[in-house]
Each structure stands twice: as structure tokens, then as C-alpha cells.
PDB file of C-alpha atoms in Angstrom:
ATOM      1  CA  MET A   9      49.491  83.805  89.466  1.00 28.00           C
ATOM      2  CA  THR A  10      50.841  84.645  93.104  1.00 31.00           C
ATOM      3  CA  THR A  11      48.090  87.385  93.333  1.00 36.00           C
ATOM      4  CA  VAL A  12      45.025  84.994  92.089  1.00 34.00           C
ATOM      5  CA  ILE A  13      46.477  82.706  94.779  1.00 40.00           C
ATOM      6  CA  GLY A  14      46.088  85.297  97.758  1.00 45.00           C
ATOM      7  CA  LYS A  15      42.941  86.882  96.514  1.00 49.00           C
ATOM      8  CA  ASN A  16      41.013  83.385  96.375  1.00 56.00           C
ATOM      9  CA  LEU A  17      41.836  82.949 100.258  1.00 59.00           C
ATOM     10  CA  ASP A  18      41.220  86.696 101.165  1.00 59.00           C
ATOM     11  CA  HIS A  19      38.400  85.059 102.935  1.00 67.00           C
ATOM     12  CA  ILE A  20      39.864  83.444 105.930  1.00 77.00           C
ATOM     13  CA  GLY A  21      41.638  86.671 107.098  1.00 92.00           C
ATOM     14  CA  THR A  22      44.701  88.172 106.374  1.00 96.00           C
ATOM     15  CA  ALA A  23      46.089  90.913 108.614  1.00 97.00           C
ATOM     16  CA  LEU A  24      49.016  93.519 108.519  1.00 98.00           C
ATOM     17  CA  SER A  25      50.483  95.371 110.947  1.00 98.00           C
ATOM     18  CA  VAL A  26      53.379  97.477 111.297  1.00 98.00           C
ATOM     19  CA  ASP A  27      55.632  98.455 114.692  1.00 98.00           C
ATOM     20  CA  VAL A  28      55.966 102.413 114.188  1.00 98.00           C
ATOM     21  CA  GLU A  29      59.716 102.265 115.992  1.00 98.00           C
ATOM     22  CA  ASP A  30      62.936 104.100 114.576  1.00 98.00           C
ATOM     23  CA  TRP A  31      66.130 101.948 113.910  1.00 98.00           C
ATOM     24  CA  PHE A  32      67.744 102.688 117.079  1.00 97.00           C
ATOM     25  CA  HIS A  33      65.167 101.285 119.013  1.00 97.00           C
ATOM     26  CA  THR A  34      65.817  98.017 118.348  1.00 96.00           C
ATOM     27  CA  ASP A  35      67.302  95.236 120.490  1.00 92.00           C
ATOM     28  CA  CYS A  36      69.836  94.875 118.627  1.00 93.00           C
ATOM     29  CA  LEU A  37      71.324  98.151 119.151  1.00 96.00           C
ATOM     30  CA  ARG A  38      70.881  98.145 122.808  1.00 91.00           C
ATOM     31  CA  GLY A  39      73.759  97.407 123.906  1.00 89.00           C
ATOM     32  CA  VAL A  40      75.873 100.284 122.059  1.00 96.00           C
ATOM     33  CA  ILE A  41      73.094 103.212 121.765  1.00 96.00           C
ATOM     34  CA  ALA A  42      72.424 104.148 125.145  1.00 95.00           C
ATOM     35  CA  ARG A  43      68.109 105.107 125.769  1.00 95.00           C
ATOM     36  CA  GLU A  44      69.453 108.616 126.824  1.00 96.00           C
ATOM     37  CA  THR A  45      70.960 109.742 123.571  1.00 97.00           C
ATOM     38  CA  TRP A  46      67.905 108.614 121.597  1.00 97.00           C
ATOM     39  CA  ASP A  47      67.115 112.307 120.801  1.00 97.00           C
ATOM     40  CA  ASP A  48      70.564 112.794 119.439  1.00 97.00           C
ATOM     41  CA  CYS A  49      70.124 110.081 116.677  1.00 97.00           C
ATOM     42  CA  GLU A  50      68.856 110.601 113.729  1.00 97.00           C
ATOM     43  CA  LEU A  51      65.045 110.224 112.755  1.00 98.00           C
ATOM     44  CA  ARG A  52      63.835 107.902 110.173  1.00 98.00           C
ATOM     45  CA  VAL A  53      60.643 106.733 111.172  1.00 98.00           C
ATOM     46  CA  GLU A  54      58.967 109.214 109.721  1.00 98.00           C
ATOM     47  CA  ARG A  55      60.061 109.260 106.106  1.00 98.00           C
ATOM     48  CA  ASN A  56      59.954 105.290 105.885  1.00 98.00           C
ATOM     49  CA  THR A  57      56.335 104.770 107.657  1.00 98.00           C
ATOM     50  CA  MET A  58      55.116 107.462 104.846  1.00 98.00           C
ATOM     51  CA  ARG A  59      56.693 105.065 102.305  1.00 98.00           C
ATOM     52  CA  MET A  60      55.032 102.363 103.982  1.00 98.00           C
ATOM     53  CA  LEU A  61      51.219 104.157 103.546  1.00 98.00           C
ATOM     54  CA  GLU A  62      52.061 105.072 100.073  1.00 98.00           C
ATOM     55  CA  ILE A  63      52.553 101.317  99.206  1.00 98.00           C
ATOM     56  CA  LEU A  64      49.371 100.084 101.275  1.00 98.00           C
ATOM     57  CA  ASP A  65      47.508 103.200  99.506  1.00 98.00           C
ATOM     58  CA  ALA A  66      48.497 101.880  95.889  1.00 98.00           C
ATOM     59  CA  CYS A  67      46.785  98.484  96.848  1.00 97.00           C
ATOM     60  CA  LYS A  68      44.181  99.691  98.576  1.00 97.00           C
ATOM     61  CA  ALA A  69      45.461  97.818 101.641  1.00 98.00           C
ATOM     62  CA  ARG A  70      44.504  98.962 105.496  1.00 98.00           C
ATOM     63  CA  ALA A  71      46.776  98.062 108.596  1.00 98.00           C
ATOM     64  CA  THR A  72      47.059  98.192 112.206  1.00 98.00           C
ATOM     65  CA  PHE A  73      50.071 100.446 112.715  1.00 98.00           C
ATOM     66  CA  PHE A  74      51.628  99.787 116.915  1.00 98.00           C
ATOM     67  CA  VAL A  75      52.867 103.096 117.465  1.00 98.00           C
ATOM     68  CA  LEU A  76      55.520 103.491 119.952  1.00 98.00           C
ATOM     69  CA  GLY A  77      54.633 106.396 122.291  1.00 98.00           C
ATOM     70  CA  TRP A  78      58.613 107.847 122.196  1.00 98.00           C
ATOM     71  CA  VAL A  79      57.422 108.227 118.296  1.00 98.00           C
ATOM     72  CA  ALA A  80      53.942 109.575 118.638  1.00 98.00           C
ATOM     73  CA  GLU A  81      55.303 112.741 121.139  1.00 98.00           C
ATOM     74  CA  ARG A  82      57.849 113.645 118.308  1.00 98.00           C
ATOM     75  CA  CYS A  83      56.187 112.978 115.261  1.00 98.00           C
ATOM     76  CA  PRO A  84      52.472 113.335 116.020  1.00 98.00           C
ATOM     77  CA  ASN A  85      51.828 114.409 112.225  1.00 98.00           C
ATOM     78  CA  LEU A  86      52.364 111.036 111.305  1.00 98.00           C
ATOM     79  CA  VAL A  87      50.365 109.854 113.885  1.00 98.00           C
ATOM     80  CA  ARG A  88      47.278 111.862 112.494  1.00 98.00           C
ATOM     81  CA  ALA A  89      48.357 110.691 108.722  1.00 98.00           C
ATOM     82  CA  ILE A  90      48.152 107.346 109.802  1.00 98.00           C
ATOM     83  CA  ALA A  91      44.560 107.905 111.254  1.00 98.00           C
ATOM     84  CA  VAL A  92      43.317 109.905 108.184  1.00 98.00           C
ATOM     85  CA  ALA A  93      44.828 107.216 105.842  1.00 98.00           C
ATOM     86  CA  GLY A  94      41.661 104.972 107.408  1.00 98.00           C
ATOM     87  CA  HIS A  95      44.430 102.621 109.415  1.00 98.00           C
ATOM     88  CA  GLU A  96      44.362 101.817 112.995  1.00 98.00           C
ATOM     89  CA  VAL A  97      46.018 103.047 115.259  1.00 98.00           C
ATOM     90  CA  ALA A  98      47.300 100.748 118.066  1.00 98.00           C
ATOM     91  CA  SER A  99      49.788 101.072 121.105  1.00 98.00           C
ATOM     92  CA  HIS A 100      53.237  99.465 120.771  1.00 98.00           C
ATOM     93  CA  GLY A 101      54.001 100.972 124.561  1.00 98.00           C
ATOM     94  CA  TYR A 102      55.658 104.364 125.370  1.00 98.00           C
ATOM     95  CA  GLY A 103      59.348 103.271 125.965  1.00 96.00           C
ATOM     96  CA  HIS A 104      60.008 100.288 124.507  1.00 96.00           C
ATOM     97  CA  GLU A 105      61.358  98.339 127.305  1.00 94.00           C
ATOM     98  CA  HIS A 106      60.295  94.545 127.500  1.00 95.00           C
ATOM     99  CA  VAL A 107      57.369  93.854 129.532  1.00 95.00           C
ATOM    100  CA  TYR A 108      59.078  91.174 131.552  1.00 92.00           C
ATOM    101  CA  SER A 109      61.885  93.702 132.767  1.00 92.00           C
ATOM    102  CA  LEU A 110      59.055  96.038 134.208  1.00 95.00           C
ATOM    103  CA  ARG A 111      57.420  95.737 137.258  1.00 97.00           C
ATOM    104  CA  PRO A 112      53.599  95.930 136.933  1.00 97.00           C
ATOM    105  CA  SER A 113      53.367  99.121 137.725  1.00 98.00           C
ATOM    106  CA  GLU A 114      55.756 100.548 135.446  1.00 98.00           C
ATOM    107  CA  PHE A 115      53.852  98.761 132.870  1.00 97.00           C
ATOM    108  CA  GLN A 116      50.846 100.125 133.754  1.00 98.00           C
ATOM    109  CA  SER A 117      52.666 103.978 133.449  1.00 98.00           C
ATOM    110  CA  ASP A 118      53.910 102.900 130.501  1.00 98.00           C
ATOM    111  CA  VAL A 119      50.773 101.972 128.353  1.00 98.00           C
ATOM    112  CA  LEU A 120      48.867 104.458 129.816  1.00 98.00           C
ATOM    113  CA  ARG A 121      51.066 107.004 128.865  1.00 98.00           C
ATOM    114  CA  SER A 122      51.402 105.978 125.163  1.00 98.00           C
ATOM    115  CA  LYS A 123      47.582 105.012 124.823  1.00 98.00           C
ATOM    116  CA  ARG A 124      46.524 108.623 126.221  1.00 98.00           C
ATOM    117  CA  CYS A 125      49.203 110.241 123.963  1.00 98.00           C
ATOM    118  CA  LEU A 126      47.560 108.149 121.062  1.00 98.00           C
ATOM    119  CA  GLU A 127      44.175 109.069 121.634  1.00 98.00           C
ATOM    120  CA  ASP A 128      44.631 112.365 121.935  1.00 98.00           C
ATOM    121  CA  LEU A 129      46.190 112.596 118.522  1.00 98.00           C
ATOM    122  CA  THR A 130      43.649 110.885 116.625  1.00 98.00           C
ATOM    123  CA  GLY A 131      40.578 111.502 118.751  1.00 97.00           C
ATOM    124  CA  LYS A 132      39.561 107.730 118.415  1.00 97.00           C
ATOM    125  CA  PRO A 133      40.072 104.978 120.898  1.00 97.00           C
ATOM    126  CA  VAL A 134      42.854 102.522 121.197  1.00 98.00           C
ATOM    127  CA  ARG A 135      41.801  99.183 121.534  1.00 98.00           C
ATOM    128  CA  GLY A 136      45.366  97.253 120.771  1.00 98.00           C
ATOM    129  CA  TYR A 137      48.614  96.774 122.028  1.00 98.00           C
ATOM    130  CA  ARG A 138      51.714  95.078 121.118  1.00 97.00           C
ATOM    131  CA  ALA A 139      54.808  94.380 123.323  1.00 96.00           C
ATOM    132  CA  PRO A 140      58.304  95.407 122.247  1.00 95.00           C
ATOM    133  CA  CYS A 141      60.086  92.711 121.228  1.00 92.00           C
ATOM    134  CA  PHE A 142      57.072  90.458 121.626  1.00 93.00           C
ATOM    135  CA  SER A 143      57.761  90.332 125.372  1.00 92.00           C
ATOM    136  CA  ILE A 144      54.378  89.625 126.541  1.00 93.00           C
ATOM    137  CA  THR A 145      53.570  88.181 130.256  1.00 93.00           C
ATOM    138  CA  GLU A 146      50.910  86.578 131.637  1.00 94.00           C
ATOM    139  CA  TRP A 147      50.665  89.403 134.338  1.00 96.00           C
ATOM    140  CA  ALA A 148      50.192  92.178 131.906  1.00 96.00           C
ATOM    141  CA  ILE A 149      46.840  90.784 130.449  1.00 96.00           C
ATOM    142  CA  PRO A 150      44.604  92.239 133.278  1.00 97.00           C
ATOM    143  CA  ILE A 151      46.536  95.180 133.182  1.00 98.00           C
ATOM    144  CA  LEU A 152      46.054  96.032 129.697  1.00 98.00           C
ATOM    145  CA  GLN A 153      42.434  94.908 129.754  1.00 98.00           C
ATOM    146  CA  ASP A 154      41.989  97.566 132.893  1.00 98.00           C
ATOM    147  CA  ALA A 155      43.664 100.113 130.918  1.00 98.00           C
ATOM    148  CA  GLY A 156      41.041 100.121 127.882  1.00 98.00           C
ATOM    149  CA  PHE A 157      42.595  98.194 125.738  1.00 98.00           C
ATOM    150  CA  ASP A 158      40.173  94.457 124.184  1.00 96.00           C
ATOM    151  CA  TYR A 159      43.453  92.663 122.253  1.00 97.00           C
ATOM    152  CA  ASP A 160      46.841  92.112 122.645  1.00 97.00           C
ATOM    153  CA  SER A 161      48.870  90.802 119.460  1.00 96.00           C
ATOM    154  CA  SER A 162      52.278  90.277 121.118  1.00 95.00           C
ATOM    155  CA  ALA A 163      51.897  86.168 121.319  1.00 91.00           C
ATOM    156  CA  VAL A 164      54.632  84.239 118.910  1.00 89.00           C
ATOM    157  CA  PRO A 165      53.979  80.377 119.449  1.00 84.00           C
ATOM    158  CA  THR A 166      57.244  79.600 118.339  1.00 76.00           C
ATOM    159  CA  VAL A 167      59.796  77.320 120.127  1.00 66.00           C
ATOM    160  CA  ALA A 168      62.353  78.875 122.786  1.00 55.00           C
ATOM    161  CA  HIS A 169      63.650  82.464 121.880  1.00 54.00           C
ATOM    162  CA  ASP A 170      65.788  85.101 123.365  1.00 55.00           C
ATOM    163  CA  ARG A 171      63.560  88.117 123.547  1.00 65.00           C
ATOM    164  CA  TYR A 172      60.070  86.519 123.262  1.00 68.00           C
ATOM    165  CA  GLY A 173      57.779  86.629 126.364  1.00 64.00           C
ATOM    166  CA  ARG A 174      55.116  83.709 126.789  1.00 74.00           C
ATOM    167  CA  LEU A 175      51.451  83.186 127.303  1.00 78.00           C
ATOM    168  CA  ASP A 176      49.431  79.903 128.276  1.00 77.00           C
ATOM    169  CA  GLY A 177      47.073  78.666 125.227  1.00 75.00           C
ATOM    170  CA  MET A 178      48.661  79.761 122.627  1.00 78.00           C
ATOM    171  CA  HIS A 179      48.546  77.494 119.479  1.00 74.00           C
ATOM    172  CA  ALA A 180      50.362  77.545 116.305  1.00 70.00           C
ATOM    173  CA  GLY A 181      47.617  76.879 114.363  1.00 73.00           C
ATOM    174  CA  ARG A 182      44.685  79.117 116.266  1.00 80.00           C
ATOM    175  CA  PRO A 183      46.160  82.855 116.223  1.00 84.00           C
ATOM    176  CA  ILE A 184      42.827  84.099 118.002  1.00 90.00           C
ATOM    177  CA  VAL A 185      42.025  83.300 121.122  1.00 90.00           C
ATOM    178  CA  LEU A 186      39.624  84.696 123.855  1.00 92.00           C
ATOM    179  CA  LEU A 187      42.068  85.507 126.807  1.00 91.00           C
ATOM    180  CA  ARG A 188      39.682  86.824 129.622  1.00 93.00           C
ATOM    181  CA  GLU A 189      35.965  87.947 128.992  1.00 95.00           C
ATOM    182  CA  GLY A 190      36.216  90.592 126.211  1.00 94.00           C
ATOM    183  CA  PHE A 191      39.736  90.488 125.791  1.00 95.00           C
ATOM    184  CA  TYR A 192      41.550  88.735 123.214  1.00 95.00           C
ATOM    185  CA  GLU A 193      45.231  88.014 121.711  1.00 94.00           C
ATOM    186  CA  ALA A 194      45.617  88.138 117.879  1.00 95.00           C
ATOM    187  CA  GLY A 195      49.129  85.792 117.485  1.00 92.00           C
ATOM    188  CA  ILE A 196      51.777  86.308 115.243  1.00 93.00           C
ATOM    189  CA  SER A 197      51.556  83.584 112.301  1.00 93.00           C
ATOM    190  CA  CYS A 198      53.480  80.500 112.393  1.00 90.00           C
ATOM    191  CA  LEU A 199      53.826  77.498 110.544  1.00 89.00           C
ATOM    192  CA  PRO A 200      52.350  74.286 112.601  1.00 83.00           C
ATOM    193  CA  LEU A 201      55.256  71.901 113.597  1.00 80.00           C
ATOM    194  CA  GLY A 202      53.083  68.606 112.909  1.00 68.00           C
ATOM    195  CA  MET A 203      50.193  68.348 115.750  1.00 62.00           C
ATOM    196  CA  GLY A 204      52.329  70.567 118.203  1.00 62.00           C
ATOM    197  CA  LYS A 205      51.169  73.870 119.669  1.00 75.00           C
ATOM    198  CA  ARG A 206      54.899  75.508 118.527  1.00 80.00           C
ATOM    199  CA  GLY A 207      55.318  76.488 114.976  1.00 84.00           C
ATOM    200  CA  ILE A 208      58.074  78.323 112.919  1.00 87.00           C
ATOM    201  CA  PRO A 209      57.748  81.779 113.071  1.00 89.00           C
ATOM    202  CA  TRP A 210      56.136  83.000 109.741  1.00 93.00           C
ATOM    203  CA  GLY A 211      55.377  86.234 110.808  1.00 94.00           C
ATOM    204  CA  GLY A 212      57.368  88.810 109.140  1.00 96.00           C
ATOM    205  CA  GLY A 213      60.419  90.631 111.107  1.00 92.00           C
ATOM    206  CA  GLY A 214      63.964  89.539 109.915  1.00 92.00           C
ATOM    207  CA  TYR A 215      62.181  85.996 109.186  1.00 93.00           C
ATOM    208  CA  PHE A 216      60.630  87.870 106.275  1.00 97.00           C
ATOM    209  CA  ARG A 217      63.945  89.126 105.060  1.00 97.00           C
ATOM    210  CA  LEU A 218      65.729  86.125 105.711  1.00 96.00           C
ATOM    211  CA  VAL A 219      63.944  83.757 103.873  1.00 96.00           C
ATOM    212  CA  PRO A 220      63.575  83.922  99.877  1.00 97.00           C
ATOM    213  CA  TYR A 221      60.357  85.400  99.069  1.00 97.00           C
ATOM    214  CA  ALA A 222      58.975  82.459  96.763  1.00 97.00           C
ATOM    215  CA  LEU A 223      59.171  80.213  99.676  1.00 97.00           C
ATOM    216  CA  TRP A 224      57.651  82.989 102.412  1.00 97.00           C
ATOM    217  CA  LEU A 225      54.661  82.951 100.016  1.00 97.00           C
ATOM    218  CA  MET A 226      54.193  79.318  99.996  1.00 96.00           C
ATOM    219  CA  GLY A 227      54.307  79.198 103.730  1.00 95.00           C
ATOM    220  CA  VAL A 228      51.799  81.972 103.839  1.00 96.00           C
ATOM    221  CA  TYR A 229      49.550  80.000 101.164  1.00 95.00           C
ATOM    222  CA  THR A 230      50.232  76.475 103.379  1.00 93.00           C
ATOM    223  CA  ILE A 231      48.617  78.881 106.541  1.00 92.00           C
ATOM    224  CA  LEU A 232      45.748  80.322 104.736  1.00 93.00           C
ATOM    225  CA  ARG A 233      44.877  77.165 102.950  1.00 92.00           C
ATOM    226  CA  SER A 234      44.194  75.131 106.567  1.00 88.00           C
ATOM    227  CA  GLY A 235      42.073  77.619 107.435  1.00 87.00           C
ATOM    228  CA  THR A 236      43.838  80.082 109.761  1.00 90.00           C
ATOM    229  CA  PRO A 237      44.130  83.652 109.132  1.00 93.00           C
ATOM    230  CA  TYR A 238      47.124  85.100 108.722  1.00 95.00           C
ATOM    231  CA  ILE A 239      48.810  87.664 110.633  1.00 96.00           C
ATOM    232  CA  PHE A 240      52.052  89.736 109.655  1.00 98.00           C
ATOM    233  CA  TYR A 241      54.385  92.668 110.730  1.00 97.00           C
ATOM    234  CA  ILE A 242      56.861  94.904 109.907  1.00 98.00           C
ATOM    235  CA  HIS A 243      58.870  97.482 111.092  1.00 98.00           C
ATOM    236  CA  PRO A 244      59.563 100.867 109.296  1.00 98.00           C
ATOM    237  CA  TRP A 245      63.324 100.729 109.293  1.00 98.00           C
ATOM    238  CA  GLU A 246      63.367  97.543 107.623  1.00 98.00           C
ATOM    239  CA  ILE A 247      62.501  99.204 104.330  1.00 98.00           C
ATOM    240  CA  ASP A 248      65.597 101.717 105.052  1.00 98.00           C
ATOM    241  CA  PRO A 249      68.848 100.343 103.846  1.00 97.00           C
ATOM    242  CA  GLY A 250      70.607 103.463 104.282  1.00 97.00           C
ATOM    243  CA  GLN A 251      69.918 103.746 108.356  1.00 97.00           C
ATOM    244  CA  PRO A 252      73.191 104.607 110.175  1.00 97.00           C
ATOM    245  CA  ARG A 253      75.449 101.887 111.462  1.00 95.00           C
ATOM    246  CA  ALA A 254      76.370 101.662 114.900  1.00 94.00           C
ATOM    247  CA  ALA A 255      79.869 101.159 116.237  1.00 94.00           C
ATOM    248  CA  GLY A 256      80.387  98.103 118.484  1.00 95.00           C
ATOM    249  CA  VAL A 257      77.334  95.890 117.170  1.00 95.00           C
ATOM    250  CA  ASP A 258      78.415  92.203 117.409  1.00 95.00           C
ATOM    251  CA  PHE A 259      77.843  90.008 114.291  1.00 95.00           C
ATOM    252  CA  ALA A 260      74.792  88.268 115.287  1.00 94.00           C
ATOM    253  CA  ASN A 261      72.896  91.658 116.190  1.00 94.00           C
ATOM    254  CA  GLU A 262      74.619  93.306 113.089  1.00 96.00           C
ATOM    255  CA  PHE A 263      73.017  90.131 111.155  1.00 95.00           C
ATOM    256  CA  ARG A 264      69.656  90.298 112.828  1.00 93.00           C
ATOM    257  CA  GLN A 265      69.500  94.049 111.983  1.00 96.00           C
ATOM    258  CA  ARG A 266      70.139  94.478 108.650  1.00 96.00           C
ATOM    259  CA  VAL A 267      70.112  90.870 106.528  1.00 96.00           C
ATOM    260  CA  ASN A 268      68.430  92.051 103.364  1.00 97.00           C
ATOM    261  CA  LEU A 269      67.296  95.554 104.040  1.00 97.00           C
ATOM    262  CA  HIS A 270      68.279  96.220 100.830  1.00 97.00           C
ATOM    263  CA  ARG A 271      65.392  94.033  99.142  1.00 97.00           C
ATOM    264  CA  CYS A 272      62.498  94.314 102.246  1.00 98.00           C
ATOM    265  CA  GLU A 273      60.875  97.216 100.228  1.00 98.00           C
ATOM    266  CA  GLU A 274      60.247  95.353  97.388  1.00 98.00           C
ATOM    267  CA  ARG A 275      59.280  92.495  98.896  1.00 98.00           C
ATOM    268  CA  PHE A 276      56.726  93.995 101.007  1.00 98.00           C
ATOM    269  CA  ALA A 277      55.164  96.138  98.052  1.00 98.00           C
ATOM    270  CA  SER A 278      54.855  92.712  96.800  1.00 98.00           C
ATOM    271  CA  LEU A 279      53.222  90.949  99.647  1.00 98.00           C
ATOM    272  CA  VAL A 280      50.756  93.834 100.151  1.00 98.00           C
ATOM    273  CA  GLY A 281      49.845  93.309  96.326  1.00 97.00           C
ATOM    274  CA  ALA A 282      49.736  89.485  96.836  1.00 96.00           C
ATOM    275  CA  PHE A 283      46.432  89.863  99.371  1.00 96.00           C
ATOM    276  CA  GLU A 284      43.424  91.956 100.950  1.00 95.00           C
ATOM    277  CA  TRP A 285      44.811  93.253 103.873  1.00 97.00           C
ATOM    278  CA  THR A 286      42.629  94.322 107.134  1.00 96.00           C
ATOM    279  CA  PRO A 287      43.734  95.443 110.210  1.00 98.00           C
ATOM    280  CA  ILE A 288      43.686  93.342 113.457  1.00 98.00           C
ATOM    281  CA  CYS A 289      40.876  94.784 115.018  1.00 97.00           C
ATOM    282  CA  GLU A 290      38.496  94.079 112.569  1.00 96.00           C
ATOM    283  CA  LEU A 291      39.743  90.468 112.062  1.00 95.00           C
ATOM    284  CA  ILE A 292      39.065  90.433 115.929  1.00 95.00           C
ATOM    285  CA  ASP A 293      35.449  91.569 115.298  1.00 94.00           C
ATOM    286  CA  ARG A 294      34.942  89.159 112.620  1.00 91.00           C
ATOM    287  CA  TRP A 295      36.041  86.230 114.629  1.00 86.00           C
ATOM    288  CA  LYS A 296      33.713  87.579 117.841  1.00 86.00           C
ATOM    289  CA  ALA A 297      30.824  87.661 114.995  1.00 85.00           C
ATOM    290  CA  GLY A 298      31.028  84.142 114.759  1.00 78.00           C
ATOM    291  CA  ASP A 299      32.624  84.186 111.431  1.00 61.00           C
ATOM    292  CA  SER A 300      32.845  80.057 110.806  1.00 45.00           C
ATOM    293  CA  ARG A 301      35.784  80.608 108.537  1.00 50.00           C
ATOM    294  CA  LEU A 302      37.727  81.828 111.390  1.00 53.00           C
ATOM    295  CA  LEU A 303      36.576  79.448 113.900  1.00 47.00           C
ATOM    296  CA  HIS A 304      38.798  75.851 114.627  1.00 44.00           C
TER     297      HIS A 304
END
């Protein structure tokens, strides 16, 4: 029944994305794993991402992979494999720094380094960007456009969050927004709260691992039934319950990092099989072309 419901609503638009970073890049471990020790950590991102590619291939699903430049430099064959499989390769920046923690010049250097690396590996233009921890800011948008991106996918129109950034004009019921002439925002899906602009995060991450799968699917169905496209995200480390445990992590961050890791691969595979997924760039192109089913 789940698959039937999903397939019947595919015309609304369902976009799947993967933020390609490793277990030690997360904010939950920022305070206990120093940046200068990353090269000493066990690299698990390649095997986990390849497993995701297998799941997507089995369902003939296509996605957007927002690849961290740091990962791309160390796993160039992984980036090539993503592109050869027909998925969109996009940028997650280079060093996994919060956008709002950088000066504009530092942010520009970070995204250009990542974009050039990914384009050199794939031979194709990189159109999309996603900020680490969704830490997007208003001042970053013109820098992204000047760097050659034509969309961002970092806004989460929810209530206050300790890590997320904020963009003006976003609405939980309108995930695709023209921010500037020729530049679009594809926000992460939220369940709208009444008639307000904010909603409950329903686009992936720890929320996807925490909420019972049947309830999660009901929420996706509710979003699609409203005529709103659905945009989902996940990280490769979220399907890896065998990832190392770092010493000194407090309870809250340990919970965020590890809750239901042992169930996530099965849930991900079920969700992939439930809908007809497309890359975010194609969802935006349909919006730009005036697909009435995506317009509000």
C-alpha cells in the first residue's frame, strides 16, 4: 500500500539528496574531534555512499549528492562513480564550516575550492550548493550566484534551531522560491504548522531516524497531498551503526549522532522504493518551466 500511495503522487515532485560527509565531520563531534586530526580518522564515507548508490540503483532512483570538497579530494573515484550512475553532483562546501562563522571572503574561497574540484572530477557544471548544518545566510546568496551556482538547498523553514541559518521569504508550504533573478532556493521539507510560515522538520536527518517510519510516511503523504513537492536529505554515516565512538561526547550530541543508526538503512531503502525520486536540479527545472503542479 505504501508504494501505491507514493507512486500515485509522484507527479507532485519528490527530490532525494545525500550530504556526502563522514562520521567525524558532524557538528555533534566538533568539540571532541579536532579538524587537524581528520586525516587520522577512519574514512568510512566511501563504503557507505557506495551502499546508498546500490540501494538507489535497485529502485532506479536518481538523487542529488552534495559532496564535501574535503571528501572529494580524498575519494575522487567516489565522485566519479556518483556522476557515472546518473546522479547530480553538487557542492557541500569544502571544509564543513558553518557559513555564518566565516567572513564573506572565506566563504567564497571555500565554495570555489569545492566547486572547482567537483567540476574537474566530473567534467560537468556544478549547479547546486548546500550549507553544512543548513547554516545559510542572506549575504551568502549573491556570493553563490557569482560563483556560478544557480540554486541553494539549505533553508529549513522551521522554528528556532541551534545550528540552522535563516533566509527571508521561505515558507513551509512553498519549498521552491526564486531568491534572485536566475537563482533559486529548494528548501528542506517541513510539515506546515497551521497557516504559519514555519513547520515541523520532515525532510530527513535525525528526525527521519527518530520518528517511527509509518508516521514519517504519513507526513510525506500529507505534504504531497497538499500539492507541495517533497525534498529529503540523508548522510552516508546515518546508515553506518558500526562507526567509531568518540570519547568525551555529551549525552545530547551522542543521541543526535547515534539514535536508530541500526534501523536507518532499512528505512532509507523503504523510502527510496516508495516514490519516484529525481535530483533537485530537475525539480527546479520543472518549476522554472512552469509545471502547474509545482506552483502555488
